Amino acid sequence: MTAAAEFVAAPVANCAVLPDGVRGQDPDSARPGLLVNAPHRTEPVTMTEQIRRVLVRSLDDIALEEVSAPVPGDDELLVRTTVVGVCGSDTHAAAGHHPFIDLPYRPGHEAVGVVAAAGKGAEDFAPGDRVIIEPNLYCGRCPQCRSGRYNICQELKVFGCQTPGAMTDLFAIPADRVHRVPDGMTDIEAALVEPLATPVHAVAKAGDLTGCTVVVLGAGPIGLLVLAAARHAGAAKIAVTDLLPGKRDRALRLGADTALPADATDLADQTREALGGPVDVVFDCVAREQSMAQAIDLVTKGGTIIVVGVGAAGTTPIRLDLVQDREIRIEGTLMYTGDDYRTAMSLIAAGAVDTAEIVTATYPLEDAAEAFAASVDPEQVKVLVTVDGP
């Protein structure tokens, strides 16, 4: 970033000068002030010198901090948050259990917002544009990035995980990390694009599912969205497992052919009977020792296991003798690329996801601590935080 950066802002009279701010992924970098006005939905909104931002020190210590409003650098957008989701990764991190997110951190990677201003080089966007962020911040230089697999960049950081995120009034982010919200899509629907993109990517990793039998281990938000993505990809029969009856009932309402107790001692037999034969693909959305053991027991010879959930740090014992003897393919999946985002948007636009079943609670930004507490409740699916400006 240089002091000579130019910006595009809404040319209206109701404006204020922003103070020195910070770049979204570099909170220590200062920039000169910027004259902007940011429409929030359809009404013009005056920028303020200070904004609110959620700081997570632990599950029991989540608070709003007041910081200087950010200023976009070259190729960046200043975005006013409207809706941001609380992810399972967020609650794991807050509990100190996420292997790749250190405390304290500033969350918000499932975000929808409105462009407030555009830096030089980001003029394809204009104030008032509604956008969804794609939070993977990649280097663009490593072999993975050059091959198009930037979701596994060697230097990958995730906006809102390793950098300050969008659970705030305003944030700055590179313009190539956002997608426009399709016409006719609500903010609540748009907030599900990022969570759905991960299952879309996982399903694509499994290969052609046409006519396949599938098991989804775990009926949390990701598991339920894997169900939707797998069905759209042509899976013939899908079973979902979970410990909680309420979650199993929800999976049935969302189109699972059967939903079984995850702790059933004869789970493999029940599953094969329900699906009418062996299981071609297992999506492990729990990623613990027990779920991996179940996946290996469930999947047919020559079948595929896709690890979707974030595993605990350390070792996870598995039956390598069975993996070898049965030629089982076990593959991890991380995040998504732009193609997965576009597919997710098309699925939501087509009504493939029942938003009312997935979004179970919303809280305003000032109640972020309550939103995190609700997200830990196993009966909840997706909890959203709404932001209405400072």
Short mmCIF file of C-alpha atoms in Angstrom, two decimals:
data_model
loop_
_atom_site.label_atom_id
_atom_site.label_comp_id
_atom_site.label_asym_id
_atom_site.label_seq_id
_atom_site.Cartn_x
_atom_site.Cartn_y
_atom_site.Cartn_z
CA MET A 1 0.00 0.00 0.00
CA THR A 2 1.19 3.50 -0.78
CA ALA A 3 0.11 6.89 0.40
CA ALA A 4 -0.84 7.83 -3.16
CA ALA A 5 -3.64 5.25 -3.44
CA GLU A 6 -6.83 6.47 -5.10
CA PHE A 7 -10.37 5.53 -4.18
CA VAL A 8 -13.84 5.41 -5.65
CA ALA A 9 -16.63 6.60 -3.36
CA ALA A 10 -20.29 7.47 -3.64
CA PRO A 11 -20.57 11.10 -4.81
CA VAL A 12 -23.22 12.26 -2.33
CA ALA A 13 -23.24 15.04 0.19
CA ASN A 14 -23.76 13.09 3.42
CA CYS A 15 -20.08 12.27 3.98
CA ALA A 16 -17.41 12.21 6.65
CA VAL A 17 -13.65 11.83 6.62
CA LEU A 18 -12.36 8.50 7.87
CA PRO A 19 -9.32 8.58 10.15
CA ASP A 20 -6.19 6.51 9.71
CA GLY A 21 -7.36 2.93 9.40
CA VAL A 22 -6.23 -0.59 8.81
CA ARG A 23 -6.17 -3.02 5.93
CA GLY A 24 -8.42 -6.01 6.46
CA GLN A 25 -5.64 -8.58 6.66
CA ASP A 26 -2.98 -6.29 8.13
CA PRO A 27 -4.41 -4.52 11.17
CA ASP A 28 -1.18 -2.66 11.91
CA SER A 29 -0.94 -0.86 8.56
CA ALA A 30 -2.11 2.76 8.65
CA ARG A 31 -3.48 4.74 5.70
CA PRO A 32 -4.47 8.35 5.19
CA GLY A 33 -8.11 9.39 5.51
CA LEU A 34 -10.74 8.87 2.82
CA LEU A 35 -13.90 10.80 2.00
CA VAL A 36 -16.65 8.22 1.45
CA ASN A 37 -20.32 7.55 1.80
CA ALA A 38 -21.58 3.99 2.04
CA PRO A 39 -25.13 3.08 1.09
CA HIS A 40 -26.43 0.36 3.40
CA ARG A 41 -28.99 -1.46 1.31
CA THR A 42 -30.76 1.54 -0.23
CA GLU A 43 -30.14 4.28 2.29
CA PRO A 44 -26.93 6.37 2.45
CA VAL A 45 -24.94 5.90 5.64
CA THR A 46 -22.33 8.27 7.03
CA MET A 47 -19.02 6.66 7.98
CA THR A 48 -17.83 7.10 11.53
CA GLU A 49 -14.33 7.33 12.94
CA GLN A 50 -14.79 4.34 15.24
CA ILE A 51 -16.34 0.95 14.57
CA ARG A 52 -17.31 -2.06 16.66
CA ARG A 53 -15.52 -5.37 16.21
CA VAL A 54 -15.98 -8.69 18.01
CA LEU A 55 -12.99 -9.97 19.98
CA VAL A 56 -12.95 -13.60 21.12
CA ARG A 57 -10.63 -14.52 23.98
CA SER A 58 -12.59 -17.65 24.97
CA LEU A 59 -16.15 -18.95 24.90
CA ASP A 60 -16.70 -17.11 28.16
CA ASP A 61 -14.96 -13.92 27.08
CA ILE A 62 -16.46 -12.50 23.89
CA ALA A 63 -16.81 -8.75 23.69
CA LEU A 64 -17.03 -5.77 21.37
CA GLU A 65 -13.90 -3.68 20.97
CA GLU A 66 -13.90 -0.20 19.50
CA VAL A 67 -11.26 0.39 16.81
CA SER A 68 -10.50 2.89 14.07
CA ALA A 69 -12.50 2.44 10.91
CA PRO A 70 -10.49 0.60 8.22
CA VAL A 71 -9.43 2.21 4.96
CA PRO A 72 -9.04 0.12 1.79
CA GLY A 73 -5.69 -0.05 0.03
CA ASP A 74 -5.11 -0.58 -3.67
CA ASP A 75 -7.25 -3.41 -5.11
CA GLU A 76 -9.32 -3.52 -1.92
CA LEU A 77 -12.92 -2.83 -1.00
CA LEU A 78 -14.33 -1.30 2.12
CA VAL A 79 -17.41 -3.36 3.01
CA ARG A 80 -20.16 -2.71 5.53
CA THR A 81 -21.24 -6.01 7.08
CA THR A 82 -24.94 -6.89 6.99
CA VAL A 83 -24.93 -10.59 8.01
CA VAL A 84 -22.19 -12.91 9.23
CA GLY A 85 -22.44 -16.53 10.30
CA VAL A 86 -21.02 -18.24 13.35
CA CYS A 87 -19.18 -21.32 12.06
CA GLY A 88 -18.32 -24.53 13.87
CA SER A 89 -14.72 -23.47 13.39
CA ASP A 90 -15.53 -20.31 15.35
CA THR A 91 -16.88 -22.17 18.36
CA HIS A 92 -14.04 -24.71 18.25
CA ALA A 93 -11.55 -21.85 18.18
CA ALA A 94 -13.30 -20.04 21.04
CA ALA A 95 -13.09 -23.23 23.09
CA GLY A 96 -9.37 -23.46 22.33
CA HIS A 97 -9.79 -26.65 20.29
CA HIS A 98 -9.11 -25.49 16.74
CA PRO A 99 -5.67 -26.64 15.54
CA PHE A 100 -5.14 -23.65 13.24
CA ILE A 101 -6.76 -20.67 15.00
CA ASP A 102 -5.02 -19.03 17.94
CA LEU A 103 -6.73 -17.08 20.69
CA PRO A 104 -7.54 -14.27 20.89
CA TYR A 105 -9.01 -13.82 17.43
CA ARG A 106 -11.50 -11.62 15.60
CA PRO A 107 -14.06 -13.77 13.77
CA GLY A 108 -16.23 -13.45 10.70
CA HIS A 109 -15.55 -15.46 7.53
CA GLU A 110 -19.14 -16.26 6.48
CA ALA A 111 -20.00 -12.70 5.56
CA VAL A 112 -22.40 -10.72 3.43
CA GLY A 113 -22.12 -6.96 3.09
CA VAL A 114 -22.48 -3.80 1.03
CA VAL A 115 -19.54 -2.09 -0.67
CA ALA A 116 -18.88 1.29 0.97
CA ALA A 117 -15.83 2.32 -1.07
CA ALA A 118 -13.37 0.90 -3.58
CA GLY A 119 -9.62 1.38 -3.71
CA LYS A 120 -7.64 2.02 -6.87
CA GLY A 121 -7.76 -1.09 -9.03
CA ALA A 122 -11.09 -2.23 -7.56
CA GLU A 123 -13.30 0.03 -9.67
CA ASP A 124 -15.30 -2.93 -11.01
CA PHE A 125 -17.25 -2.58 -7.78
CA ALA A 126 -19.24 0.46 -6.74
CA PRO A 127 -20.66 1.66 -3.45
CA GLY A 128 -23.97 -0.09 -2.86
CA ASP A 129 -22.99 -3.40 -4.48
CA ARG A 130 -24.04 -6.36 -2.33
CA VAL A 131 -21.25 -8.90 -1.94
CA ILE A 132 -20.33 -12.22 -0.34
CA ILE A 133 -16.74 -12.72 0.76
CA GLU A 134 -14.65 -15.73 -0.21
CA PRO A 135 -12.27 -15.70 2.77
CA ASN A 136 -9.30 -17.75 1.59
CA LEU A 137 -6.33 -15.36 1.34
CA TYR A 138 -3.76 -17.04 -0.87
CA CYS A 139 -0.31 -16.18 -2.17
CA GLY A 140 -0.84 -16.81 -5.90
CA ARG A 141 2.77 -17.98 -6.29
CA CYS A 142 3.02 -21.53 -4.94
CA PRO A 143 2.47 -24.62 -7.13
CA GLN A 144 -0.97 -25.16 -5.64
CA CYS A 145 -2.09 -21.63 -6.47
CA ARG A 146 -0.62 -21.80 -9.96
CA SER A 147 -2.56 -25.00 -10.63
CA GLY A 148 -5.83 -23.38 -9.54
CA ARG A 149 -6.01 -25.13 -6.16
CA TYR A 150 -5.56 -21.96 -4.15
CA ASN A 151 -7.74 -23.37 -1.39
CA ILE A 152 -4.66 -25.36 -0.32
CA CYS A 153 -2.17 -22.54 -0.84
CA GLN A 154 1.12 -23.18 0.96
CA GLU A 155 0.78 -19.81 2.70
CA LEU A 156 -3.01 -19.87 3.12
CA LYS A 157 -4.62 -17.59 5.67
CA VAL A 158 -8.33 -17.36 6.23
CA PHE A 159 -10.02 -14.00 6.67
CA GLY A 160 -11.64 -14.05 10.08
CA CYS A 161 -9.50 -16.92 11.34
CA GLN A 162 -5.85 -15.96 11.00
CA THR A 163 -6.73 -12.30 10.29
CA PRO A 164 -9.38 -9.90 11.65
CA GLY A 165 -12.73 -10.80 10.08
CA ALA A 166 -16.15 -9.44 9.23
CA MET A 167 -17.93 -9.66 12.59
CA THR A 168 -17.69 -5.90 12.69
CA ASP A 169 -19.31 -2.78 11.26
CA LEU A 170 -16.77 -2.29 8.45
CA PHE A 171 -13.90 -4.29 7.02
CA ALA A 172 -11.43 -4.04 4.15
CA ILE A 173 -10.73 -7.00 1.88
CA PRO A 174 -9.08 -7.60 -1.54
CA ALA A 175 -11.64 -7.14 -4.30
CA ASP A 176 -10.81 -10.52 -5.79
CA ARG A 177 -12.05 -12.14 -2.59
CA VAL A 178 -15.67 -11.13 -3.05
CA HIS A 179 -18.58 -12.21 -5.24
CA ARG A 180 -21.65 -10.19 -6.08
CA VAL A 181 -24.87 -11.37 -4.48
CA PRO A 182 -27.22 -12.58 -7.24
CA ASP A 183 -30.31 -10.50 -7.87
CA GLY A 184 -33.25 -11.75 -5.88
CA MET A 185 -31.15 -13.49 -3.21
CA THR A 186 -31.71 -12.27 0.33
CA ASP A 187 -28.89 -11.51 2.75
CA ILE A 188 -29.89 -14.54 4.84
CA GLU A 189 -29.72 -16.81 1.80
CA ALA A 190 -26.42 -15.24 0.75
CA ALA A 191 -24.98 -15.96 4.20
CA LEU A 192 -25.32 -19.68 3.41
CA VAL A 193 -23.19 -19.53 0.26
CA GLU A 194 -19.89 -19.87 2.13
CA PRO A 195 -21.10 -22.74 4.36
CA LEU A 196 -22.54 -24.54 1.31
CA ALA A 197 -19.40 -24.06 -0.80
CA THR A 198 -17.42 -26.37 1.51
CA PRO A 199 -19.85 -29.29 0.97
CA VAL A 200 -19.99 -28.53 -2.75
CA HIS A 201 -16.20 -28.84 -2.88
CA ALA A 202 -16.26 -32.03 -0.77
CA VAL A 203 -18.86 -33.63 -3.02
CA ALA A 204 -16.83 -32.73 -6.10
CA LYS A 205 -13.78 -34.40 -4.52
CA ALA A 206 -15.75 -37.63 -4.20
CA GLY A 207 -16.20 -37.90 -7.96
CA ASP A 208 -19.36 -38.74 -9.87
CA LEU A 209 -22.09 -39.58 -7.35
CA THR A 210 -24.73 -40.46 -9.93
CA GLY A 211 -26.57 -43.52 -8.67
CA CYS A 212 -24.30 -43.88 -5.61
CA THR A 213 -25.20 -44.72 -2.04
CA VAL A 214 -23.88 -42.15 0.43
CA VAL A 215 -23.57 -41.82 4.20
CA VAL A 216 -23.08 -38.45 5.91
CA LEU A 217 -21.67 -38.73 9.42
CA GLY A 218 -22.92 -35.79 11.47
CA ALA A 219 -26.07 -33.70 10.98
CA GLY A 220 -24.65 -30.32 11.92
CA PRO A 221 -24.78 -27.45 9.43
CA ILE A 222 -22.02 -28.84 7.23
CA GLY A 223 -23.45 -32.36 7.28
CA LEU A 224 -26.91 -31.12 6.33
CA LEU A 225 -25.46 -29.05 3.51
CA VAL A 226 -23.41 -32.05 2.32
CA LEU A 227 -26.75 -33.86 2.15
CA ALA A 228 -28.12 -31.14 -0.13
CA ALA A 229 -25.00 -31.04 -2.31
CA ALA A 230 -24.80 -34.83 -2.63
CA ARG A 231 -28.45 -35.07 -3.61
CA HIS A 232 -27.96 -32.39 -6.25
CA ALA A 233 -24.90 -34.30 -7.53
CA GLY A 234 -27.04 -37.37 -8.24
CA ALA A 235 -26.66 -39.61 -5.19
CA ALA A 236 -29.36 -42.27 -5.31
CA LYS A 237 -29.76 -42.93 -1.59
CA ILE A 238 -28.37 -40.98 1.37
CA ALA A 239 -28.19 -41.91 5.04
CA VAL A 240 -27.32 -39.39 7.74
CA THR A 241 -26.14 -40.26 11.25
CA ASP A 242 -26.21 -38.20 14.43
CA LEU A 243 -26.50 -38.70 18.16
CA LEU A 244 -29.47 -36.36 18.56
CA PRO A 245 -32.99 -37.35 17.47
CA GLY A 246 -33.83 -33.73 16.63
CA LYS A 247 -30.96 -33.52 14.18
CA ARG A 248 -31.90 -36.83 12.61
CA ASP A 249 -35.47 -35.60 12.16
CA ARG A 250 -34.17 -32.44 10.50
CA ALA A 251 -32.05 -34.52 8.11
CA LEU A 252 -35.16 -36.47 7.10
CA ARG A 253 -37.07 -33.24 6.49
CA LEU A 254 -34.19 -32.07 4.30
CA GLY A 255 -34.34 -35.17 2.12
CA ALA A 256 -32.28 -37.94 3.70
CA ASP A 257 -33.59 -41.41 2.89
CA THR A 258 -32.81 -42.55 6.41
CA ALA A 259 -31.32 -41.06 9.57
CA LEU A 260 -29.69 -43.37 12.11
CA PRO A 261 -28.29 -43.05 15.64
CA ALA A 262 -24.54 -42.44 15.43
CA ASP A 263 -23.96 -44.59 18.50
CA ALA A 264 -25.83 -47.67 17.24
CA THR A 265 -23.71 -50.76 17.83
CA ASP A 266 -24.93 -52.28 14.55
CA LEU A 267 -24.72 -49.04 12.54
CA ALA A 268 -23.11 -50.70 9.53
CA ASP A 269 -25.81 -53.37 9.31
CA GLN A 270 -28.62 -50.82 9.76
CA THR A 271 -27.13 -48.59 7.09
CA ARG A 272 -26.71 -51.32 4.50
CA GLU A 273 -30.24 -52.53 5.12
CA ALA A 274 -31.67 -49.02 4.81
CA LEU A 275 -29.73 -48.23 1.65
CA GLY A 276 -30.23 -51.61 0.05
CA GLY A 277 -26.57 -52.48 -0.20
CA PRO A 278 -23.02 -51.34 0.45
CA VAL A 279 -22.01 -47.70 0.87
CA ASP A 280 -20.09 -46.15 -2.01
CA VAL A 281 -19.05 -42.87 -0.36
CA VAL A 282 -18.87 -41.71 3.26
CA PHE A 283 -18.56 -38.02 4.15
CA ASP A 284 -17.11 -37.69 7.65
CA CYS A 285 -18.30 -34.34 8.97
CA VAL A 286 -17.28 -35.21 12.54
CA ALA A 287 -13.62 -36.17 11.97
CA ARG A 288 -12.90 -37.94 15.24
CA GLU A 289 -11.46 -41.37 15.97
CA GLN A 290 -14.91 -42.96 16.37
CA SER A 291 -16.34 -41.44 13.19
CA MET A 292 -13.34 -42.49 11.12
CA ALA A 293 -13.64 -46.04 12.47
CA GLN A 294 -17.30 -46.00 11.47
CA ALA A 295 -16.47 -44.66 8.01
CA ILE A 296 -14.01 -47.48 7.36
CA ASP A 297 -16.52 -50.03 8.62
CA LEU A 298 -19.32 -48.58 6.49
CA VAL A 299 -17.67 -48.01 3.11
CA THR A 300 -17.59 -50.74 0.51
CA LYS A 301 -14.42 -52.24 -0.98
CA GLY A 302 -12.96 -49.71 -3.39
CA GLY A 303 -15.11 -47.01 -1.84
CA THR A 304 -14.26 -43.44 -0.87
CA ILE A 305 -14.15 -41.59 2.45
CA ILE A 306 -14.07 -37.79 2.33
CA VAL A 307 -12.91 -36.10 5.53
CA VAL A 308 -14.90 -32.86 5.77
CA GLY A 309 -14.81 -32.03 9.48
CA VAL A 310 -11.81 -30.40 11.13
CA GLY A 311 -10.02 -33.14 13.05
CA ALA A 312 -8.56 -32.72 16.50
CA ALA A 313 -4.84 -32.00 16.68
CA GLY A 314 -2.67 -35.03 17.22
CA THR A 315 -3.01 -38.62 16.10
CA THR A 316 -6.18 -40.43 15.05
CA PRO A 317 -5.80 -44.23 14.94
CA ILE A 318 -7.38 -45.95 11.93
CA ARG A 319 -7.44 -49.52 10.64
CA LEU A 320 -4.75 -49.29 7.98
CA ASP A 321 -5.04 -53.02 7.38
CA LEU A 322 -8.63 -52.51 6.22
CA VAL A 323 -7.74 -49.42 4.21
CA GLN A 324 -5.07 -51.42 2.39
CA ASP A 325 -6.99 -54.66 2.02
CA ARG A 326 -10.19 -53.05 0.77
CA GLU A 327 -8.51 -50.39 -1.41
CA ILE A 328 -10.36 -47.65 0.45
CA ARG A 329 -9.60 -44.12 -0.67
CA ILE A 330 -9.46 -41.56 2.16
CA GLU A 331 -9.22 -37.94 1.04
CA GLY A 332 -9.31 -34.65 2.86
CA THR A 333 -11.11 -31.58 1.62
CA LEU A 334 -10.45 -27.94 2.54
CA MET A 335 -12.68 -24.99 1.85
CA TYR A 336 -13.46 -24.22 -1.80
CA THR A 337 -12.59 -22.24 -4.92
CA GLY A 338 -14.57 -19.70 -6.89
CA ASP A 339 -16.22 -22.44 -8.95
CA ASP A 340 -17.61 -23.98 -5.76
CA TYR A 341 -18.96 -20.57 -4.74
CA ARG A 342 -20.74 -20.17 -8.04
CA THR A 343 -22.24 -23.65 -7.75
CA ALA A 344 -23.36 -22.92 -4.19
CA MET A 345 -25.02 -19.69 -5.31
CA SER A 346 -26.86 -21.50 -8.10
CA LEU A 347 -28.08 -24.20 -5.71
CA ILE A 348 -29.41 -21.65 -3.23
CA ALA A 349 -31.01 -19.61 -6.02
CA ALA A 350 -32.70 -22.80 -7.29
CA GLY A 351 -34.16 -23.54 -3.85
CA ALA A 352 -32.05 -26.63 -3.20
CA VAL A 353 -31.42 -25.48 0.39
CA ASP A 354 -34.27 -24.92 2.84
CA THR A 355 -33.07 -21.75 4.50
CA ALA A 356 -35.70 -21.94 7.23
CA GLU A 357 -34.40 -25.36 8.32
CA ILE A 358 -30.74 -24.30 8.27
CA VAL A 359 -30.89 -20.83 9.85
CA THR A 360 -32.22 -21.40 13.36
CA ALA A 361 -31.29 -18.18 15.20
CA THR A 362 -30.13 -14.61 14.58
CA TYR A 363 -28.57 -12.09 16.97
CA PRO A 364 -27.47 -8.46 16.58
CA LEU A 365 -23.76 -7.65 16.68
CA GLU A 366 -23.93 -6.39 20.25
CA ASP A 367 -25.15 -9.85 21.29
CA ALA A 368 -22.31 -11.75 19.65
CA ALA A 369 -21.53 -13.56 22.90
CA GLU A 370 -25.08 -14.90 22.97
CA ALA A 371 -24.74 -15.93 19.32
CA PHE A 372 -21.65 -17.99 20.15
CA ALA A 373 -23.42 -19.55 23.13
CA ALA A 374 -26.36 -20.49 20.94
CA SER A 375 -24.04 -21.99 18.33
CA VAL A 376 -22.69 -24.40 20.94
CA ASP A 377 -26.23 -25.65 21.57
CA PRO A 378 -26.40 -28.94 19.62
CA GLU A 379 -30.04 -28.31 18.74
CA GLN A 380 -29.09 -25.21 16.75
CA VAL A 381 -27.95 -25.45 13.12
CA LYS A 382 -26.76 -22.12 11.72
CA VAL A 383 -26.66 -19.02 13.91
CA LEU A 384 -26.28 -15.65 12.20
CA VAL A 385 -25.18 -12.24 13.47
CA THR A 386 -26.81 -9.22 11.87
CA VAL A 387 -25.12 -5.83 11.69
CA ASP A 388 -26.96 -2.54 11.34
CA GLY A 389 -24.12 -0.05 11.49
CA PRO A 390 -22.54 1.77 14.45
#
